Amino acid sequence: MAESTTKTQQISLSKGLNLGLRRALEDDPKVLLMGEDIGKLGGVFRVTDGLQKDFGEARVIDTPLAESGIVGTAVGLALAGYRPVVEIQFDGFVYPAFDQIVTQVAKMRARALGKVSMPIVIRIPFGGGIGAVEHHSESPEAYFAMTAGLRVVAASNPVEAYWMIQQAIASDDPVVFFEPKRRYWDKAELDPTATPYPLYASRVVRQGTDATVVAYGPMVKTCLEAAKAAEEEGRSLEVIDLRTLSPLDLEPVFASVRKTGRLITVHEASVFMGMGAEIAAKVTEKCFYSLEAPVLRVGAPHTPYPPSRVEEEFLPDLDRVLDAVDRAFAF
Amino acid sequence: MVTSRKGAGGKTAAAKKKAGAAGPDLVQLLTPEGDLVEHPDYSIDLSPEEYRGLYRDMVLVRRIDAEGTALQRQGELGLWAPLLGQEAAQVGSGRAQTAEDYAFPTYREHGVAWCRDVDPVNLLGMFRGVNNGGWDPNEKNFHLYTIVIGSQTLHATGYAMGMQRDGREAAVIAYFGDGASSQGDVNEAFVFASVNNAPVVFFCQNNQWAISEPNERQFRVPLYQRAAGFGFPGVRVDGNDVLACLAVTRAALEHSRSGNGPILVEAFTYRMGAHTTTDDPTRYRSSEELEEWKAKDPIMRMRSFLEKNKYADEAFFTEVDTEADTVAADIRARCVALPDPKPISIFDHVYAEPHPLMDEERAEYGAYWESFEGAH
Ligand SMILES: Cc1ncc(C[n+]2csc(CCOP(=O)(O)OP(=O)(O)O)c2C)c(N)n1
Ligand SMILES: [Mg+2]
């Protein structure tokens, strides 16, 4: 095994994905990467940097500029025994492929009575906060989570990204893999010899006793910062990184809520019809007698993603999370 | 094969050489050295003033574009998509349009916008991040910039179908790139335009690159030839030759206006700058290639032409440069003065009719943001 895959090292989230993809390419000759500008350029976020050089153009494919084509041909490649990992350049550009994803990728296995699988990973950088022009900051995860047949996960930090991408590729089901684009350059220490946490499991990332905060992707860091600030004010928040949006792994959330009695869900996507709505419904059902306050949801208003000069106000931040915590206590 | 409309204005006596070195596949009327050449199907005959006008347009849009890049570097814009190198394709096709025609741009059509009399500061709003479009498309018949690759070609086709039904004496021009030619939307637009005989000119600026991907990642047959398969004519024009771009686009618009249906124009040009200000082209293309295309610079050849034919003197060139500086200074001043939108404005214009959730959230978020005022 190459040193890059055994040595403990400081990595960015982008690098974590890069190393994870490299390892997947090394481990399984059937793994292919496909996408716009992923070859020589290494992707606009450099996630595939150097991979075409090392694995060749037949395995790291610069595709024509057509998302429906990318996912549609990935379906065919999967039928032919390959494990395509496709990159959608930005969240707002996945929609031309929406039909292929929800109509074909998601349903193929059931239609074929389980005789074929769709081991496809669809990587999507998502979320805002990078000062981009429109269509580059969206959070479309709920569209996919509500589609049966797809698995949906979101990584929140460099180490998770490294492991989760490999696990997603190893999964025989199609996985829509959300990457928190504003955290691509966050750094962390990776020990590639560690034992990974399971893919389809949520995880308590900070213990607390007074209220539970559930988030995923870019908002996990925001919530950890909020928990730190809350601690200074004498409130102990438990933070859970959801990690998997379909299936949802809510047992750790129920356990936490039974302890704290309060739950706040946080995501960048619209509150209306967002993941928080499903979580709130389930928690209300399972933890009704433990709740001291209604489940409160922090997210985006029901508007198009705004011009970047107001995205700071639009996006949930530490203050919005703490405001919701206050409201949960004031109830 | 379509024929060109003669240019308006007094005739000039510029010397013309026989057929250019560009080859039969490429309509060229002005060589990189600035000499006029003949083409069997297209010609141009403008007054010296009109020739100077095209030169002026190109210098001004290059200057506006450079200002966009500078403003981005200084943090006044979040992003800029430079048109550097594509001035002839945009000015030639832009000046071919009448006020009644309707243009559907990508995100790079700053030169076309200039010709359509759109205030350049309007273009900056989206790149500065103060709006997501921000102008009334119907004011100048210039649609909003479209970032999602290829979508606008279908909108253009639909608009053309509307014009057709209303018997309007006008045509639509849909801009798109070489990369966009791979999108389903673009190919569907070709089908819809074809079967409806819609008055739409598909104007592809083949600038050789779609971010880091060269033409051979998108197609293996010259683009203009693709039109034949959809049942309409296609023509390739030297996209760095403003005269050829003007002649060919005029003829194409006239073709569509007079009921002959769609036509594809492939303007063969080069993106001399980065894809956008966040791009680093040295990662994927050679400096030799760039140098090769610099020798075909659209502005230099027009200048040589004007000089060789004594259509302009030094004073004119200085005057244009001075004007460019003035225009740039004006744009800069108005750009940096563009106010940030009020957060509450994100609820504006989302729906035409009342929407209860909108009202509820406007009140909620409004109160929340107000609680911070002064604190910020
Ligand atoms: C549907 C969609 N996918 C991907 C992108 C990201 N993207 C922006 S520009 C671009 C390349 C466009 O190339 P081309 O059509 O040749 O136009 P050019 O930028 O060269 O003018 C890509 C892939 C996008 N904007 N929309
Ligand atoms: Mg291009």
XYZ file of C-alpha atoms and ligand atoms in Angstrom:
734
model
C 0.000 0.000 0.000
C 1.239 3.480 -0.842
C 2.479 5.635 2.019
C -0.312 8.139 1.375
C -2.789 5.498 2.502
C -1.057 4.446 5.730
C 0.612 7.546 7.157
C -1.164 9.853 9.599
C -1.442 13.227 7.932
C -3.030 16.673 7.985
C -5.606 16.838 5.202
C -8.265 19.151 3.858
C -11.746 17.821 3.157
C -11.012 18.041 -0.568
C -7.824 16.041 -0.014
C -9.707 13.527 2.117
C -12.023 12.833 -0.784
C -9.089 12.733 -3.145
C -7.295 10.131 -1.035
C -10.492 8.157 -0.582
C -11.109 8.095 -4.320
C -7.512 7.135 -4.952
C -7.806 4.227 -2.575
C -11.068 3.106 -4.176
C -9.456 3.245 -7.621
C -6.519 1.196 -6.338
C -8.679 -1.354 -4.560
C -11.191 -2.069 -7.302
C -10.429 -1.945 -11.037
C -14.139 -1.547 -11.725
C -14.272 1.883 -10.077
C -14.508 4.722 -12.607
C -14.694 8.463 -12.094
C -16.746 10.586 -14.482
C -17.513 14.278 -14.631
C -16.885 17.681 -16.132
C -13.325 18.973 -15.773
C -12.274 16.184 -13.396
C -9.261 15.133 -15.493
C -6.454 17.550 -16.187
C -8.039 20.281 -14.105
C -8.687 17.911 -11.225
C -12.214 19.236 -10.769
C -13.124 22.793 -9.874
C -12.515 21.932 -6.203
C -9.463 19.781 -7.014
C -11.097 16.708 -5.495
C -9.822 14.542 -8.353
C -6.446 16.257 -8.618
C -3.816 13.965 -10.108
C -6.112 10.970 -10.470
C -6.348 11.009 -14.255
C -2.583 11.246 -14.466
C -2.179 8.178 -12.264
C -5.124 6.033 -13.371
C -5.527 7.074 -17.010
C -8.281 8.521 -19.141
C -10.223 5.270 -19.276
C -10.822 5.351 -15.521
C -10.962 9.088 -14.861
C -13.174 10.445 -17.587
C -13.661 14.047 -18.625
C -17.231 13.791 -19.862
C -19.112 15.940 -22.330
C -20.940 18.834 -20.689
C -24.232 17.044 -20.087
C -25.391 15.915 -16.659
C -28.200 13.685 -17.885
C -25.642 12.050 -20.124
C -23.202 11.579 -17.269
C -25.700 9.836 -15.017
C -27.438 7.997 -17.846
C -24.189 6.478 -19.088
C -23.239 5.683 -15.497
C -26.385 3.546 -15.386
C -25.192 1.637 -18.442
C -21.696 1.264 -17.044
C -23.162 -0.057 -13.798
C -25.203 -2.592 -15.781
C -21.929 -3.615 -17.451
C -20.339 -4.293 -14.083
C -18.603 -1.011 -13.329
C -18.861 1.186 -10.237
C -19.095 4.736 -11.556
C -18.454 7.669 -9.262
C -19.841 10.731 -10.968
C -19.119 14.305 -10.073
C -21.781 16.962 -10.488
C -19.828 20.201 -10.645
C -22.227 22.198 -8.459
C -25.510 21.464 -6.672
C -27.492 23.701 -9.026
C -26.399 21.657 -12.041
C -27.722 18.306 -10.929
C -31.209 19.009 -12.236
C -30.559 18.116 -15.877
C -29.741 14.650 -14.438
C -32.726 14.576 -12.102
C -34.779 12.347 -14.355
C -31.986 9.794 -14.716
C -31.411 9.794 -10.962
C -34.960 9.511 -9.676
C -36.508 7.588 -12.555
C -33.726 5.257 -13.612
C -30.977 4.990 -11.012
C -33.383 4.785 -8.081
C -35.787 2.251 -9.546
C -33.679 -0.059 -11.697
C -32.956 -2.655 -9.034
C -36.584 -3.084 -7.988
C -37.743 -3.236 -11.601
C -35.203 -5.985 -12.319
C -36.396 -7.922 -9.255
C -33.007 -7.458 -7.638
C -31.148 -9.075 -10.548
C -29.126 -5.925 -11.184
C -27.675 -3.325 -8.841
C -26.809 0.314 -9.343
C -23.536 0.805 -7.440
C -23.288 4.431 -8.528
C -22.054 7.294 -6.369
C -23.254 10.754 -7.324
C -21.003 13.327 -5.687
C -22.530 16.768 -5.257
C -20.799 19.758 -3.649
C -23.646 21.496 -1.835
C -24.564 24.498 0.236
C -23.628 28.152 0.261
C -21.327 30.493 2.058
C -18.677 30.864 -0.635
C -19.894 34.101 -2.203
C -20.840 32.418 -5.458
C -23.242 33.469 -8.198
C -26.634 31.766 -8.378
C -27.031 27.976 -8.797
C -23.741 27.405 -6.936
C -25.046 27.359 -3.363
C -28.094 25.136 -3.244
C -29.129 22.399 -0.856
C -31.190 19.909 -2.867
C -30.790 16.909 -0.527
C -34.468 16.536 0.383
C -35.445 15.947 -3.266
C -33.212 12.904 -3.279
C -33.941 11.703 0.241
C -37.630 11.475 -0.596
C -36.902 9.183 -3.534
C -37.032 5.501 -2.633
C -34.137 3.531 -4.021
C -31.527 6.197 -3.384
C -29.295 6.422 -0.359
C -28.257 9.911 0.616
C -25.335 10.861 2.839
C -23.516 14.071 3.735
C -19.957 14.315 5.018
C -19.098 17.023 7.511
C -15.312 16.972 7.907
C -12.098 15.791 6.199
C -11.787 12.479 8.026
C -15.429 11.564 7.501
C -15.068 12.480 3.832
C -12.123 10.119 3.427
C -13.961 7.144 4.875
C -17.467 7.858 3.720
C -16.567 8.184 0.045
C -14.935 4.756 0.097
C -17.894 3.213 1.893
C -20.310 4.827 -0.548
C -18.362 3.390 -3.473
C -18.404 -0.034 -1.846
C -22.173 0.150 -1.386
C -24.210 -1.838 -3.904
C -26.959 0.773 -3.789
C -26.809 4.139 -5.489
C -25.569 6.824 -3.108
C -26.073 10.542 -3.509
C -23.023 11.894 -1.732
C -23.208 15.493 -0.536
C -19.988 17.390 0.071
C -20.034 20.609 2.121
C -18.334 22.904 -0.360
C -17.592 25.693 2.065
C -15.698 23.189 4.229
C -13.513 21.807 1.404
C -10.473 23.596 2.796
C -11.046 22.768 6.476
C -8.181 20.705 7.868
C -8.003 17.697 10.165
C -5.695 14.850 11.086
C -6.329 11.611 9.227
C -5.159 8.212 10.414
C -5.785 5.973 7.390
C -5.278 2.848 9.506
C -8.159 3.668 11.874
C -11.411 1.718 11.808
C -14.119 3.709 10.073
C -17.500 4.452 11.581
C -20.353 2.763 9.662
C -21.711 4.774 6.726
C -25.425 4.630 7.439
C -25.224 5.769 11.041
C -25.563 9.104 12.764
C -23.058 10.081 15.377
C -22.968 12.123 18.563
C -20.117 14.568 17.998
C -20.477 16.499 21.251
C -22.046 15.319 24.481
C -24.497 17.560 26.257
C -27.403 17.495 28.667
C -29.699 20.497 28.101
C -30.739 20.379 24.455
C -29.998 18.321 21.346
C -28.942 19.869 18.070
C -29.035 17.748 14.920
C -27.220 18.791 11.748
C -25.325 17.394 8.773
C -22.796 18.557 6.211
C -21.612 22.154 6.593
C -23.894 22.904 9.531
C -22.195 20.414 11.870
C -19.295 22.789 12.373
C -21.694 25.700 12.880
C -23.542 23.730 15.537
C -20.336 22.712 17.301
C -19.389 26.390 17.484
C -22.848 27.212 18.786
C -22.463 24.523 21.453
C -19.188 26.071 22.543
C -20.796 29.494 22.816
C -23.762 28.013 24.683
C -21.430 26.390 27.165
C -20.029 29.798 28.052
C -23.596 30.840 28.785
C -24.020 27.776 30.974
C -26.005 25.614 28.572
C -24.893 22.179 27.554
C -25.818 21.191 23.993
C -25.518 17.720 22.571
C -24.641 17.829 18.864
C -25.433 14.979 16.495
C -23.992 14.685 13.005
C -26.735 12.947 11.073
C -24.329 11.778 8.308
C -27.002 9.705 6.567
C -30.216 11.296 5.315
C -31.617 8.170 3.711
C -31.831 5.942 5.559
C -32.157 8.169 8.594
C -30.510 6.801 11.711
C -32.587 8.402 14.450
C -32.031 6.053 17.405
C -29.153 8.197 18.699
C -31.401 11.241 18.283
C -34.258 9.645 20.233
C -31.836 8.620 22.982
C -30.466 12.132 23.150
C -33.877 13.800 23.212
C -35.041 11.480 25.968
C -32.104 12.846 27.940
C -32.303 16.556 27.022
C -36.017 17.045 26.307
C -35.307 19.595 23.581
C -34.437 19.253 19.914
C -33.320 21.740 17.293
C -32.729 20.626 13.713
C -30.369 22.662 11.553
C -29.775 22.664 7.802
C -29.115 25.178 5.054
C -32.024 23.917 3.001
C -35.487 25.386 3.261
C -37.268 24.696 6.566
C -40.426 24.109 4.559
C -40.315 20.445 3.490
C -36.708 20.118 4.631
C -35.112 17.133 6.416
C -35.953 18.786 9.730
C -39.647 18.219 9.112
C -39.222 14.449 8.913
C -37.003 14.393 11.981
C -39.441 16.546 13.945
C -42.335 14.266 13.069
C -40.451 11.110 14.039
C -39.118 12.563 17.280
C -42.550 13.833 18.244
C -43.908 10.359 17.660
C -41.169 8.497 19.544
C -40.260 10.928 22.300
C -43.531 12.739 22.909
C -43.463 12.421 26.689
C -39.812 13.423 26.933
C -40.207 16.694 25.066
C -40.130 19.915 27.102
C -40.687 22.034 23.993
C -41.745 21.473 20.400
C -38.976 20.467 18.016
C -37.683 23.690 16.465
C -36.239 23.874 12.991
C -33.486 26.198 11.782
C -32.971 26.495 8.044
C -33.584 28.723 5.065
C -36.695 30.703 4.305
C -38.845 29.607 1.388
C -37.130 31.834 -1.186
C -34.651 31.227 -3.983
C -31.049 31.228 -2.776
C -30.303 34.945 -2.577
C -27.535 37.006 -4.148
C -24.289 36.405 -2.272
C -24.229 39.802 -0.607
C -27.090 38.719 1.629
C -26.235 35.063 2.018
C -24.751 35.685 5.445
C -28.184 36.721 6.700
C -29.891 33.975 4.730
C -27.783 31.091 6.000
C -28.265 29.630 9.469
C -25.403 30.640 11.710
C -24.375 30.386 15.319
C -26.816 33.134 16.321
C -29.773 31.506 14.622
C -28.982 28.180 16.279
C -28.680 29.797 19.697
C -31.828 31.806 19.123
C -33.684 28.544 18.526
C -32.119 27.075 21.659
C -33.348 30.119 23.616
C -36.824 29.689 22.202
C -36.808 26.012 23.131
C -35.973 26.969 26.709
C -38.476 29.804 26.800
C -41.286 27.505 25.850
C -27.209 28.725 -49.002
C -28.122 32.093 -47.575
C -26.890 35.374 -48.981
C -25.887 38.449 -47.095
C -27.681 41.748 -46.866
C -25.485 44.540 -48.049
C -24.250 46.780 -45.305
C -26.015 50.101 -44.982
C -24.268 53.376 -45.695
C -21.977 54.687 -48.418
C -19.798 52.297 -50.328
C -16.080 52.288 -49.867
C -13.325 51.295 -52.147
C -11.230 49.086 -49.924
C -9.161 46.713 -51.985
C -10.286 43.104 -51.879
C -8.198 40.031 -52.420
C -9.491 36.770 -53.760
C -10.643 34.097 -51.332
C -8.844 34.067 -47.996
C -6.525 31.471 -46.593
C -9.182 30.491 -44.101
C -10.437 27.623 -46.271
C -13.895 26.853 -47.626
C -15.213 25.790 -44.229
C -14.777 29.169 -42.655
C -16.337 32.429 -43.739
C -13.710 35.116 -43.479
C -13.884 38.626 -44.895
C -10.959 40.172 -43.072
C -7.649 38.374 -42.654
C -5.623 38.522 -39.447
C -3.359 40.940 -41.316
C -6.285 43.274 -41.864
C -6.907 42.675 -45.574
C -10.368 42.236 -47.050
C -10.987 38.985 -48.883
C -13.874 37.856 -51.027
C -16.307 35.122 -50.191
C -18.778 33.649 -52.671
C -21.756 33.883 -50.322
C -21.068 36.782 -48.025
C -19.849 40.305 -48.437
C -19.714 43.486 -46.493
C -19.488 47.049 -47.671
C -19.677 49.644 -44.952
C -18.887 53.312 -44.700
C -15.621 54.317 -42.999
C -17.687 55.570 -40.117
C -19.333 52.183 -39.694
C -15.986 50.414 -39.835
C -14.703 52.756 -37.174
C -17.823 52.101 -35.163
C -17.131 48.375 -35.052
C -13.576 49.020 -33.953
C -14.773 51.392 -31.249
C -17.312 48.843 -29.998
C -14.654 46.175 -29.696
C -12.198 48.403 -27.859
C -14.884 49.579 -25.464
C -16.164 46.108 -24.661
C -12.634 44.842 -24.128
C -12.094 47.709 -21.734
C -15.383 47.068 -19.925
C -14.377 43.431 -19.662
C -10.957 44.297 -18.264
C -12.671 46.513 -15.728
C -14.828 43.548 -14.720
C -11.713 41.480 -14.095
C -10.072 44.321 -12.173
C -13.155 44.869 -10.040
C -13.173 41.189 -9.188
C -9.499 41.249 -8.239
C -10.204 44.144 -5.921
C -13.074 42.354 -4.238
C -15.817 44.500 -5.756
C -17.188 41.551 -7.719
C -17.448 37.969 -6.502
C -16.727 36.610 -9.960
C -16.281 37.724 -13.551
C -16.490 35.773 -16.809
C -14.155 37.530 -19.243
C -14.994 37.812 -22.946
C -11.386 38.583 -23.886
C -10.795 37.357 -27.434
C -14.463 37.087 -28.330
C -15.077 40.762 -29.100
C -15.559 40.279 -32.840
C -18.039 37.433 -32.448
C -20.071 39.463 -29.970
C -19.893 42.864 -31.620
C -20.380 41.454 -35.110
C -23.413 39.426 -34.106
C -24.628 42.153 -31.750
C -24.585 44.881 -34.406
C -26.375 42.550 -36.820
C -29.482 42.630 -34.633
C -32.309 45.120 -34.925
C -34.073 46.554 -31.892
C -36.997 44.200 -32.606
C -34.837 41.081 -32.525
C -34.458 39.318 -29.199
C -31.233 37.945 -27.730
C -30.829 35.135 -25.200
C -27.298 35.309 -23.776
C -25.140 32.997 -21.680
C -23.134 34.648 -18.892
C -20.352 35.957 -21.117
C -22.223 38.132 -23.609
C -21.040 41.492 -22.309
C -20.242 42.625 -25.847
C -23.671 41.687 -27.152
C -25.229 43.514 -24.205
C -23.234 46.586 -25.165
C -24.580 46.452 -28.707
C -28.112 46.006 -27.360
C -27.638 49.183 -25.347
C -27.856 47.384 -22.013
C -26.169 49.372 -19.241
C -22.956 47.449 -18.402
C -23.585 48.079 -14.715
C -26.675 45.870 -15.026
C -24.371 43.007 -15.937
C -22.231 43.585 -12.875
C -25.052 43.144 -10.372
C -25.104 39.380 -10.627
C -21.320 39.117 -10.485
C -21.166 41.478 -7.528
C -23.795 39.438 -5.759
C -26.413 42.140 -5.336
C -29.001 40.464 -7.553
C -29.648 37.288 -9.522
C -30.223 38.942 -12.877
C -31.574 42.305 -12.173
C -32.869 43.848 -15.373
C -36.101 43.854 -17.302
C -35.431 41.556 -20.280
C -38.117 43.234 -22.337
C -36.622 46.682 -22.049
C -33.893 46.006 -24.611
C -35.035 42.597 -25.828
C -32.024 41.162 -24.063
C -32.834 38.271 -21.786
C -31.200 37.684 -18.402
C -27.853 35.962 -18.280
C -28.303 32.198 -17.970
C -25.693 30.290 -16.009
C -27.143 26.802 -16.305
C -25.546 25.600 -19.493
C -27.819 25.396 -22.506
C -31.208 26.192 -20.934
C -31.610 29.489 -22.748
C -31.563 27.875 -26.182
C -34.963 26.354 -25.432
C -36.276 29.656 -24.077
C -35.074 31.342 -27.249
C -36.828 28.752 -29.368
C -40.070 29.191 -27.461
C -39.818 32.943 -27.768
C -39.299 32.556 -31.495
C -42.403 30.365 -31.675
C -44.304 33.192 -30.001
C -42.980 35.750 -32.476
C -43.947 33.434 -35.293
C -47.523 33.209 -34.010
C -47.770 36.970 -33.659
C -46.335 37.581 -37.128
C -43.581 39.778 -35.737
C -40.938 40.911 -38.220
C -38.079 39.843 -36.043
C -35.906 36.911 -35.110
C -34.376 35.511 -31.953
C -30.703 34.869 -31.449
C -29.646 32.241 -28.925
C -26.076 32.330 -27.676
C -24.319 29.248 -26.393
C -20.861 27.717 -26.169
C -19.031 24.741 -27.613
C -19.418 22.907 -24.320
C -23.131 23.650 -24.246
C -23.541 21.828 -27.553
C -23.431 18.571 -25.549
C -26.436 19.415 -23.409
C -29.739 17.747 -24.068
C -31.478 21.120 -23.859
C -29.478 22.484 -26.779
C -30.167 19.508 -28.978
C -33.831 19.603 -27.996
C -33.892 23.271 -28.939
C -32.582 22.299 -32.386
C -35.414 19.786 -32.740
C -38.116 22.169 -31.553
C -36.848 24.977 -33.743
C -36.625 22.697 -36.725
C -40.047 21.079 -36.547
C -41.679 24.428 -35.802
C -39.664 26.320 -38.396
C -39.022 28.819 -35.606
C -37.244 32.087 -36.402
C -34.212 31.502 -34.229
C -30.533 31.867 -34.967
C -28.403 29.551 -32.859
C -25.157 31.422 -32.361
C -22.408 29.254 -30.948
C -19.209 30.906 -29.877
C -16.815 28.043 -30.219
C -14.038 29.461 -28.072
C -12.287 26.062 -28.130
C -12.720 25.411 -24.411
C -15.425 24.491 -21.956
C -13.537 25.331 -18.799
C -10.730 22.726 -19.088
C -12.263 20.534 -21.771
C -11.276 21.000 -25.412
C -13.606 20.537 -28.375
C -12.808 16.843 -28.828
C -14.399 16.071 -25.472
C -17.694 17.471 -26.803
C -17.941 16.561 -30.492
C -16.108 14.835 -33.320
C -17.803 16.550 -36.256
C -17.479 20.308 -36.798
C -20.355 21.878 -34.938
C -21.884 23.829 -37.811
C -22.312 20.547 -39.683
C -24.560 19.226 -36.952
C -27.354 21.525 -38.099
C -27.809 19.451 -41.255
C -28.905 16.477 -39.204
C -31.593 18.591 -37.596
C -32.755 19.913 -40.947
C -31.495 23.459 -41.057
C -28.435 25.224 -42.445
C -25.221 25.721 -40.539
C -22.340 28.035 -41.250
C -18.951 28.510 -39.676
C -17.568 31.994 -39.490
C -14.207 33.331 -38.402
C -15.216 34.499 -34.949
C -12.274 36.875 -34.710
C -13.350 38.687 -37.865
C -15.937 41.272 -36.932
C -16.894 41.925 -40.555
C -17.588 38.280 -41.293
C -19.488 37.899 -38.028
C -21.611 40.904 -38.912
C -22.288 39.726 -42.466
C -23.044 36.149 -41.543
C -25.271 37.025 -38.580
C -27.166 39.643 -40.588
C -27.836 37.065 -43.255
C -28.787 34.451 -40.664
C -31.242 36.753 -38.899
C -32.741 37.726 -42.235
C -33.043 34.048 -43.125
C -35.021 33.393 -39.935
C -37.035 36.606 -40.085
C -38.220 35.824 -43.589
C -39.776 32.525 -42.631
C -36.966 30.134 -43.450
C -36.700 28.724 -39.951
C -33.657 28.234 -37.757
C -30.003 28.424 -38.696
C -26.828 27.632 -36.799
C -23.858 29.966 -36.837
C -20.630 28.661 -35.371
C -18.266 31.527 -34.624
C -14.808 29.987 -34.475
C -12.966 31.978 -31.867
C -10.852 31.682 -28.749
C -11.248 32.416 -25.077
C -7.999 34.286 -24.491
C -8.581 34.717 -20.780
C -9.511 32.382 -17.973
C -12.918 30.706 -17.952
C -13.790 32.922 -15.023
C -11.714 34.780 -12.479
C -11.559 31.615 -10.336
C -10.058 29.545 -13.159
C -6.390 28.802 -13.820
C -6.030 27.907 -17.523
C -2.316 27.116 -17.171
C -3.424 23.812 -15.649
C -4.861 22.566 -18.909
C -3.666 24.479 -21.959
C -0.396 25.538 -23.493
C 0.966 29.030 -23.832
C 1.816 28.246 -27.480
C -1.858 27.838 -28.229
C -2.634 31.166 -26.632
C 0.151 32.854 -28.606
C -1.186 31.387 -31.835
C -4.566 32.920 -31.202
C -3.143 36.237 -30.070
C -1.864 36.608 -33.608
C -5.485 36.468 -34.755
C -6.628 39.135 -32.321
C -9.945 40.620 -33.471
C -9.120 44.190 -32.526
C -5.625 44.271 -34.001
C -6.827 43.120 -37.390
C -9.568 45.739 -37.509
C -7.053 48.377 -36.565
C -4.689 47.234 -39.332
C -7.579 47.362 -41.759
C -8.521 50.895 -40.735
C -4.899 52.026 -40.970
C -4.152 50.337 -44.276
C -7.202 51.934 -45.843
C -6.685 55.274 -44.116
C -10.163 55.076 -42.624
C -8.828 56.261 -39.302
C -5.916 58.280 -38.056
C -3.919 58.310 -34.852
C -6.232 60.897 -33.340
C -9.174 58.507 -33.745
C -7.406 55.641 -31.995
C -6.379 57.911 -29.136
C -9.906 59.217 -28.865
C -11.315 55.688 -28.617
C -8.796 54.764 -25.933
C -9.701 57.859 -23.973
C -13.375 57.089 -24.328
C -12.710 53.549 -23.117
C -11.046 54.903 -19.997
C -14.000 57.184 -19.378
C -16.511 54.384 -19.818
C -14.498 52.150 -17.512
C -14.206 54.833 -14.845
C -17.929 55.440 -14.991
C -18.726 51.741 -14.658
C -16.309 51.353 -11.786
C -17.797 54.301 -9.914
C -21.339 53.046 -10.354
C -20.375 49.453 -9.555
C -18.773 50.220 -6.213
C -21.775 52.390 -5.365
C -24.219 49.516 -5.922
C -25.761 48.999 -2.503
C -26.098 45.604 -0.917
C -29.696 44.460 -1.026
C -31.650 44.548 2.206
C -32.055 40.993 3.527
C -35.831 41.432 3.628
C -35.812 41.932 -0.154
C -35.231 38.204 -0.673
C -38.986 37.791 -0.190
C -39.761 40.199 -3.023
C -41.017 39.060 -6.416
C -40.932 35.339 -5.645
C -44.629 34.951 -6.414
C -47.037 37.036 -8.442
C -49.898 36.322 -6.068
C -50.036 36.412 -2.275
C -48.429 33.442 -0.592
C -49.138 32.963 3.124
C -45.822 31.288 3.942
C -44.009 34.195 2.300
C -45.900 36.649 4.501
C -45.323 34.613 7.618
C -41.611 34.230 7.014
C -41.168 37.833 5.916
C -42.562 38.919 9.277
C -40.559 36.365 11.263
C -37.201 36.940 9.594
C -37.837 40.679 9.465
C -38.261 40.805 13.227
C -35.233 38.598 13.734
C -32.953 40.708 11.521
C -34.244 43.895 13.097
C -33.267 42.614 16.519
C -29.643 42.730 15.307
C -29.709 46.201 13.822
C -27.148 48.402 15.444
C -25.396 45.334 16.782
C -23.929 44.817 13.292
C -25.827 22.546 -16.383
C -24.490 23.082 -16.033
N -23.472 22.241 -15.806
C -22.254 22.713 -15.471
C -22.034 24.042 -15.351
C -20.665 24.558 -14.939
N -20.050 25.262 -16.061
C -20.125 26.601 -16.174
S -19.465 27.149 -17.584
C -19.033 25.604 -18.080
C -18.365 25.414 -19.404
C -19.142 26.034 -20.506
O -18.448 25.900 -21.698
P -19.015 26.507 -23.046
O -20.411 26.076 -23.268
O -18.029 26.184 -24.096
O -19.078 28.076 -22.785
P -17.868 29.070 -22.444
O -17.785 29.132 -20.960
O -16.639 28.554 -23.080
O -18.275 30.400 -22.965
C -19.411 24.668 -17.116
C -19.152 23.221 -17.191
C -23.133 24.899 -15.583
N -23.011 26.226 -15.477
N -24.336 24.405 -15.918
Mg -16.456 27.343 -24.774
